[in-house]
mmCIF file of C-alpha atoms in Angstrom:
data_model
loop_
_atom_site.group_PDB
_atom_site.id
_atom_site.type_symbol
_atom_site.label_atom_id
_atom_site.label_comp_id
_atom_site.label_asym_id
_atom_site.label_seq_id
_atom_site.Cartn_x
_atom_site.Cartn_y
_atom_site.Cartn_z
ATOM 1 C CA UNK A 16 41.228 -134.757 37.255
ATOM 2 C CA UNK A 17 43.160 -133.100 34.456
ATOM 3 C CA UNK A 18 44.800 -129.724 34.247
ATOM 4 C CA UNK A 19 45.225 -128.365 30.746
ATOM 5 C CA UNK A 20 47.938 -125.730 30.371
ATOM 6 C CA UNK A 21 47.464 -123.632 27.288
ATOM 7 C CA UNK A 22 49.127 -120.570 25.892
ATOM 8 C CA UNK A 23 51.752 -119.000 23.728
ATOM 9 C CA UNK A 24 53.611 -116.092 25.287
ATOM 10 C CA UNK A 25 56.272 -114.128 23.420
ATOM 11 C CA UNK A 26 59.129 -112.583 25.428
ATOM 12 C CA UNK A 27 57.535 -109.369 26.756
ATOM 13 C CA UNK A 28 58.897 -106.051 28.020
ATOM 14 C CA UNK A 29 59.046 -105.291 31.751
ATOM 15 C CA UNK A 30 55.892 -104.189 33.526
ATOM 16 C CA UNK A 31 55.260 -101.459 36.040
ATOM 17 C CA UNK A 32 54.694 -103.242 39.337
ATOM 18 C CA UNK A 33 52.749 -102.330 42.470
ATOM 19 C CA UNK A 34 52.235 -104.269 45.693
ATOM 20 C CA UNK A 35 48.790 -105.367 44.495
ATOM 21 C CA UNK A 36 50.345 -107.090 41.487
ATOM 22 C CA UNK A 37 51.848 -110.223 43.020
ATOM 23 C CA UNK A 38 52.652 -111.836 39.738
ATOM 24 C CA UNK A 39 55.696 -113.763 38.636
ATOM 25 C CA UNK A 40 59.405 -113.550 38.020
ATOM 26 C CA UNK A 41 60.757 -112.475 34.627
ATOM 27 C CA UNK A 42 62.338 -115.930 34.498
ATOM 28 C CA UNK A 43 58.918 -117.567 34.292
ATOM 29 C CA UNK A 44 58.581 -117.371 30.529
ATOM 30 C CA UNK A 45 58.313 -121.148 30.272
ATOM 31 C CA UNK A 46 54.615 -120.847 29.415
ATOM 32 C CA UNK A 47 55.666 -120.144 25.842
ATOM 33 C CA UNK A 48 55.242 -123.826 25.088
ATOM 34 C CA UNK A 49 51.828 -125.195 24.228
ATOM 35 C CA UNK A 50 51.107 -128.024 26.625
ATOM 36 C CA UNK A 51 48.095 -130.258 27.052
ATOM 37 C CA UNK A 52 47.331 -133.171 29.311
ATOM 38 C CA UNK A 53 45.597 -136.063 27.588
ATOM 39 C CA UNK A 54 43.744 -139.172 28.586
ATOM 40 C CA UNK A 55 45.843 -142.309 28.216
ATOM 41 C CA UNK A 56 44.476 -144.552 25.489
ATOM 42 C CA UNK A 57 45.730 -147.339 23.234
ATOM 43 C CA UNK A 58 44.764 -145.113 20.302
ATOM 44 C CA UNK A 59 46.496 -141.782 19.509
ATOM 45 C CA UNK A 60 45.863 -139.304 22.357
ATOM 46 C CA UNK A 61 42.972 -136.882 22.037
ATOM 47 C CA UNK A 62 43.125 -133.379 23.496
ATOM 48 C CA UNK A 63 40.388 -133.048 26.126
ATOM 49 C CA UNK A 64 38.966 -129.605 26.791
ATOM 50 C CA UNK A 65 37.667 -128.710 30.240
ATOM 51 C CA UNK A 66 34.503 -126.647 30.677
ATOM 52 C CA UNK A 67 36.180 -124.585 33.405
ATOM 53 C CA UNK A 68 38.791 -122.131 32.161
ATOM 54 C CA UNK A 69 41.054 -120.086 34.414
ATOM 55 C CA UNK A 70 42.779 -117.074 32.875
ATOM 56 C CA UNK A 71 45.814 -116.166 34.959
ATOM 57 C CA UNK A 72 49.340 -117.240 35.882
ATOM 58 C CA UNK A 73 50.285 -119.761 38.591
ATOM 59 C CA UNK A 74 52.737 -117.345 40.246
ATOM 60 C CA UNK A 75 49.919 -114.879 40.989
ATOM 61 C CA UNK A 76 48.589 -115.122 44.531
ATOM 62 C CA UNK A 77 45.024 -114.506 43.365
ATOM 63 C CA UNK A 78 45.288 -117.170 40.655
ATOM 64 C CA UNK A 79 46.825 -119.594 43.157
ATOM 65 C CA UNK A 80 43.794 -119.119 45.402
ATOM 66 C CA UNK A 81 41.455 -120.215 42.611
ATOM 67 C CA UNK A 82 43.664 -123.114 41.537
ATOM 68 C CA UNK A 83 43.758 -124.421 45.105
ATOM 69 C CA UNK A 84 39.952 -124.451 45.273
ATOM 70 C CA UNK A 85 39.700 -126.298 41.952
ATOM 71 C CA UNK A 86 42.222 -128.904 43.062
ATOM 72 C CA UNK A 87 40.451 -129.349 46.410
ATOM 73 C CA UNK A 88 37.263 -130.036 44.456
ATOM 74 C CA UNK A 89 39.090 -132.409 42.087
ATOM 75 C CA UNK A 90 37.717 -130.545 39.066
ATOM 76 C CA UNK A 91 39.047 -130.586 35.522
ATOM 77 C CA UNK A 92 40.079 -127.161 34.306
ATOM 78 C CA UNK A 93 42.074 -125.402 31.629
ATOM 79 C CA UNK A 94 44.687 -122.852 32.667
ATOM 80 C CA UNK A 95 45.126 -120.123 30.065
ATOM 81 C CA UNK A 96 48.178 -117.932 30.836
ATOM 82 C CA UNK A 97 47.795 -114.153 30.575
ATOM 83 C CA UNK A 98 50.936 -112.322 29.440
ATOM 84 C CA UNK A 99 50.833 -109.533 32.013
ATOM 85 C CA UNK A 100 54.315 -108.265 31.232
ATOM 86 C CA UNK A 101 53.057 -107.450 27.743
ATOM 87 C CA UNK A 102 49.960 -105.818 29.227
ATOM 88 C CA UNK A 103 47.540 -108.485 27.993
ATOM 89 C CA UNK A 104 45.454 -108.116 31.155
ATOM 90 C CA UNK A 105 44.651 -104.512 30.179
ATOM 91 C CA UNK A 106 43.670 -105.344 26.611
ATOM 92 C CA UNK A 107 41.080 -107.330 24.703
ATOM 93 C CA UNK A 108 40.158 -110.103 24.884
ATOM 94 C CA UNK A 109 40.965 -110.246 28.613
ATOM 95 C CA UNK A 110 39.157 -107.032 29.605
ATOM 96 C CA UNK A 111 35.979 -108.596 28.245
ATOM 97 C CA UNK A 112 36.391 -111.156 31.047
ATOM 98 C CA UNK A 113 37.385 -108.655 33.736
ATOM 99 C CA UNK A 114 36.882 -104.967 32.899
ATOM 100 C CA UNK A 115 39.197 -104.045 35.802
ATOM 101 C CA UNK A 116 42.100 -105.740 34.029
ATOM 102 C CA UNK A 117 43.195 -107.954 36.911
ATOM 103 C CA UNK A 118 43.774 -111.692 37.009
ATOM 104 C CA UNK A 119 42.325 -114.210 37.400
ATOM 105 C CA UNK A 120 39.094 -114.613 35.500
ATOM 106 C CA UNK A 121 37.110 -117.842 35.408
ATOM 107 C CA UNK A 122 34.765 -119.178 32.778
ATOM 108 C CA UNK A 123 32.449 -122.061 33.558
ATOM 109 C CA UNK A 124 30.241 -122.682 30.572
ATOM 110 C CA UNK A 125 28.388 -119.423 29.894
ATOM 111 C CA UNK A 126 29.318 -117.948 33.281
ATOM 112 C CA UNK A 127 32.248 -115.520 33.612
ATOM 113 C CA UNK A 128 33.561 -114.439 37.017
ATOM 114 C CA UNK A 129 36.401 -112.331 38.354
ATOM 115 C CA UNK A 130 37.669 -111.532 41.887
ATOM 116 C CA UNK A 131 39.435 -114.604 43.239
ATOM 117 C CA UNK A 132 37.528 -114.879 46.522
ATOM 118 C CA UNK A 133 34.180 -114.643 44.748
ATOM 119 C CA UNK A 134 35.379 -117.362 42.368
ATOM 120 C CA UNK A 135 36.372 -119.729 45.179
ATOM 121 C CA UNK A 136 33.013 -119.244 46.883
ATOM 122 C CA UNK A 137 31.269 -120.048 43.607
ATOM 123 C CA UNK A 138 33.372 -123.206 43.237
ATOM 124 C CA UNK A 139 32.558 -124.272 46.795
ATOM 125 C CA UNK A 140 28.816 -123.726 46.287
ATOM 126 C CA UNK A 141 28.383 -124.931 42.715
ATOM 127 C CA UNK A 142 30.428 -128.088 43.241
ATOM 128 C CA UNK A 143 29.459 -128.713 46.866
ATOM 129 C CA UNK A 144 29.100 -132.459 46.315
ATOM 130 C CA UNK A 145 32.601 -132.891 44.898
ATOM 131 C CA UNK A 146 35.894 -133.122 46.769
ATOM 132 C CA UNK A 147 36.370 -131.143 49.968
ATOM 133 C CA UNK A 148 33.385 -129.153 51.245
ATOM 134 C CA UNK A 149 35.412 -125.947 51.754
ATOM 135 C CA UNK A 150 32.567 -124.448 53.781
ATOM 136 C CA UNK A 151 31.613 -125.514 57.308
ATOM 137 C CA UNK A 152 28.519 -127.717 57.197
ATOM 138 C CA UNK A 153 26.023 -126.863 59.898
ATOM 139 C CA UNK A 154 23.641 -124.212 61.104
ATOM 140 C CA UNK A 155 23.512 -120.571 60.136
ATOM 141 C CA UNK A 156 25.632 -119.636 63.146
ATOM 142 C CA UNK A 157 28.475 -121.863 61.915
ATOM 143 C CA UNK A 158 28.154 -120.423 58.423
ATOM 144 C CA UNK A 159 28.244 -116.919 59.864
ATOM 145 C CA UNK A 160 31.476 -117.670 61.742
ATOM 146 C CA UNK A 161 32.981 -118.973 58.497
ATOM 147 C CA UNK A 162 32.096 -115.715 56.757
ATOM 148 C CA UNK A 163 33.666 -113.757 59.606
ATOM 149 C CA UNK A 164 37.019 -115.472 59.088
ATOM 150 C CA UNK A 165 36.729 -115.169 55.331
ATOM 151 C CA UNK A 166 36.459 -111.430 55.865
ATOM 152 C CA UNK A 167 39.292 -111.405 58.395
ATOM 153 C CA UNK A 168 41.623 -112.890 55.783
ATOM 154 C CA UNK A 169 40.603 -110.406 53.133
ATOM 155 C CA UNK A 170 40.529 -107.290 55.309
ATOM 156 C CA UNK A 171 42.978 -107.871 58.169
ATOM 157 C CA UNK A 172 45.572 -110.438 57.052
ATOM 158 C CA UNK A 173 46.056 -110.081 53.311
ATOM 159 C CA UNK A 174 46.446 -106.281 53.018
ATOM 160 C CA UNK A 175 49.439 -106.489 55.365
ATOM 161 C CA UNK A 176 50.907 -109.867 54.404
ATOM 162 C CA UNK A 177 50.761 -109.217 50.664
ATOM 163 C CA UNK A 178 52.679 -105.945 51.104
ATOM 164 C CA UNK A 179 55.385 -107.808 53.044
ATOM 165 C CA UNK A 180 55.622 -110.352 50.231
ATOM 166 C CA UNK A 181 55.906 -107.517 47.739
ATOM 167 C CA UNK A 182 58.746 -105.947 49.707
ATOM 168 C CA UNK A 183 60.624 -109.147 50.471
ATOM 169 C CA UNK A 184 60.154 -111.086 47.230
ATOM 170 C CA UNK A 185 58.618 -109.320 44.276
ATOM 171 C CA UNK A 186 60.613 -106.119 44.434
ATOM 172 C CA UNK A 187 63.828 -108.118 44.054
ATOM 173 C CA UNK A 188 62.413 -110.041 41.107
ATOM 174 C CA UNK A 189 61.993 -106.792 39.228
ATOM 175 C CA UNK A 190 65.240 -105.125 40.223
ATOM 176 C CA UNK A 191 63.703 -102.966 42.910
ATOM 177 C CA UNK A 192 65.089 -102.458 46.411
ATOM 178 C CA UNK A 193 63.351 -103.713 49.553
ATOM 179 C CA UNK A 194 62.492 -101.010 52.068
ATOM 180 C CA UNK A 195 63.573 -102.392 55.505
ATOM 181 C CA UNK A 196 61.619 -99.716 57.365
ATOM 182 C CA UNK A 197 58.435 -100.633 55.509
ATOM 183 C CA UNK A 198 58.988 -104.333 56.261
ATOM 184 C CA UNK A 199 59.498 -103.610 59.960
ATOM 185 C CA UNK A 200 56.352 -101.521 60.158
ATOM 186 C CA UNK A 201 54.281 -104.086 58.280
ATOM 187 C CA UNK A 202 55.567 -106.983 60.353
ATOM 188 C CA UNK A 203 54.600 -105.073 63.496
ATOM 189 C CA UNK A 204 51.047 -104.925 62.162
ATOM 190 C CA UNK A 205 51.038 -108.602 61.128
ATOM 191 C CA UNK A 206 52.183 -109.633 64.616
ATOM 192 C CA UNK A 207 48.965 -108.224 66.065
ATOM 193 C CA UNK A 208 46.883 -110.165 63.543
ATOM 194 C CA UNK A 209 48.762 -113.410 64.201
ATOM 195 C CA UNK A 210 48.322 -113.001 67.956
ATOM 196 C CA UNK A 211 44.573 -113.028 67.365
ATOM 197 C CA UNK A 212 44.989 -116.094 65.136
ATOM 198 C CA UNK A 213 46.960 -117.835 67.897
ATOM 199 C CA UNK A 214 44.108 -117.274 70.330
ATOM 200 C CA UNK A 215 41.511 -118.452 67.821
ATOM 201 C CA UNK A 216 43.459 -121.577 66.871
ATOM 202 C CA UNK A 217 43.773 -122.557 70.527
ATOM 203 C CA UNK A 218 40.002 -123.092 70.446
ATOM 204 C CA UNK A 219 39.528 -124.444 66.925
ATOM 205 C CA UNK A 220 41.594 -126.731 64.701
ATOM 206 C CA UNK A 221 41.101 -124.389 61.756
ATOM 207 C CA UNK A 222 40.061 -120.754 61.647
ATOM 208 C CA UNK A 223 36.324 -121.112 61.044
ATOM 209 C CA UNK A 224 35.674 -124.467 62.681
ATOM 210 C CA UNK A 225 37.292 -127.862 63.093
ATOM 211 C CA UNK A 226 37.384 -128.531 59.361
ATOM 212 C CA UNK A 227 39.384 -126.993 56.511
ATOM 213 C CA UNK A 228 37.447 -124.239 54.739
ATOM 214 C CA UNK A 229 37.961 -121.378 52.320
ATOM 215 C CA UNK A 230 38.851 -119.246 55.341
ATOM 216 C CA UNK A 231 42.052 -121.285 55.612
ATOM 217 C CA UNK A 232 42.602 -121.834 51.887
ATOM 218 C CA UNK A 233 42.571 -118.107 51.096
ATOM 219 C CA UNK A 234 45.689 -117.630 53.258
ATOM 220 C CA UNK A 235 47.779 -120.184 51.388
ATOM 221 C CA UNK A 236 49.275 -118.119 48.518
ATOM 222 C CA UNK A 237 50.793 -115.332 50.622
ATOM 223 C CA UNK A 238 51.830 -117.701 53.415
ATOM 224 C CA UNK A 239 53.581 -119.819 50.775
ATOM 225 C CA UNK A 240 55.729 -116.861 49.759
ATOM 226 C CA UNK A 241 56.355 -115.509 53.265
ATOM 227 C CA UNK A 242 57.510 -118.895 54.570
ATOM 228 C CA UNK A 243 60.434 -118.587 52.185
ATOM 229 C CA UNK A 244 61.575 -115.347 53.852
ATOM 230 C CA UNK A 245 62.693 -114.192 57.292
ATOM 231 C CA UNK A 246 59.058 -113.300 57.989
ATOM 232 C CA UNK A 247 58.435 -117.000 58.584
ATOM 233 C CA UNK A 248 59.524 -116.485 62.200
ATOM 234 C CA UNK A 249 56.300 -114.549 62.815
ATOM 235 C CA UNK A 250 54.379 -117.753 62.091
ATOM 236 C CA UNK A 251 56.803 -120.259 63.577
ATOM 237 C CA UNK A 252 57.075 -118.430 66.918
ATOM 238 C CA UNK A 253 53.364 -119.008 67.608
ATOM 239 C CA UNK A 254 52.749 -122.720 68.274
ATOM 240 C CA UNK A 255 49.123 -122.883 67.189
ATOM 241 C CA UNK A 256 49.705 -120.741 64.121
ATOM 242 C CA UNK A 257 52.769 -122.821 63.216
ATOM 243 C CA UNK A 258 50.759 -126.039 63.524
ATOM 244 C CA UNK A 259 47.973 -124.575 61.396
ATOM 245 C CA UNK A 260 50.405 -123.425 58.692
ATOM 246 C CA UNK A 261 51.994 -126.864 58.617
ATOM 247 C CA UNK A 262 48.608 -128.550 58.172
ATOM 248 C CA UNK A 263 47.234 -126.318 55.438
ATOM 249 C CA UNK A 264 50.459 -126.172 53.405
ATOM 250 C CA UNK A 265 50.762 -129.970 53.497
ATOM 251 C CA UNK A 266 47.450 -130.535 51.740
ATOM 252 C CA UNK A 267 47.794 -132.530 48.483
ATOM 253 C CA UNK A 268 45.743 -129.975 46.557
ATOM 254 C CA UNK A 269 48.136 -127.209 47.566
ATOM 255 C CA UNK A 270 51.118 -129.321 46.543
ATOM 256 C CA UNK A 271 49.599 -129.457 43.048
ATOM 257 C CA UNK A 272 49.402 -125.662 42.901
ATOM 258 C CA UNK A 273 53.068 -125.373 43.895
ATOM 259 C CA UNK A 274 54.027 -128.060 41.365
ATOM 260 C CA UNK A 275 52.199 -126.151 38.639
ATOM 261 C CA UNK A 276 54.553 -123.210 39.196
ATOM 262 C CA UNK A 277 57.490 -125.478 38.349
ATOM 263 C CA UNK A 278 56.138 -126.678 34.993
#
């Protein structure tokens, strides 16, 4: 599997940030270098282009979600950075990929998709025979339970957890001040969600079933950020949740996503 990192970003002006824009630090301008991975060969290296292209940035939680799915499937892909600080996500050519002007967007041959969770489900279905299954194999009842927990992540966990990450991490990156009252209120809401997770994980190794699925994978980006803050105690104080977090964050595919942020 190869990851091709492409792009040329000029130093951009600051952007206006909202909690839904979990992006990257101003210090992450290292994507200004054009980088390719190549196949090793006794002859001069040849640039290899992947059919799958991801337009986004590896600090974005939504982009991270897609990258994790691609790595779990051991698929070749090309990562094309989008200079969001310069507003590239609101301009052509990006808005031709996603008219809502949000990252990421994925191209696979003649297919173009946006919305990270829809993209990961496409990856799981289209490449079902490669890498990890990412969906519980079994009857329709098992599949239905998987969809329940996919929706729980998107509608119950992420709206709260992503706002905490915005307050605790991303505000500081952009010179904004964390609102302690907002954090306290949000953490009170997340506690109730994690209590339900603790009960569920006492009956099942992972959220949907006893195998790792997209229902678990979709949590990884925000959990990754929150575990670097004081909010980690909300996870660590619940034994089953803590064990689950340890398992999903230790996956080799996730380690590759985190490593990509450091390049």
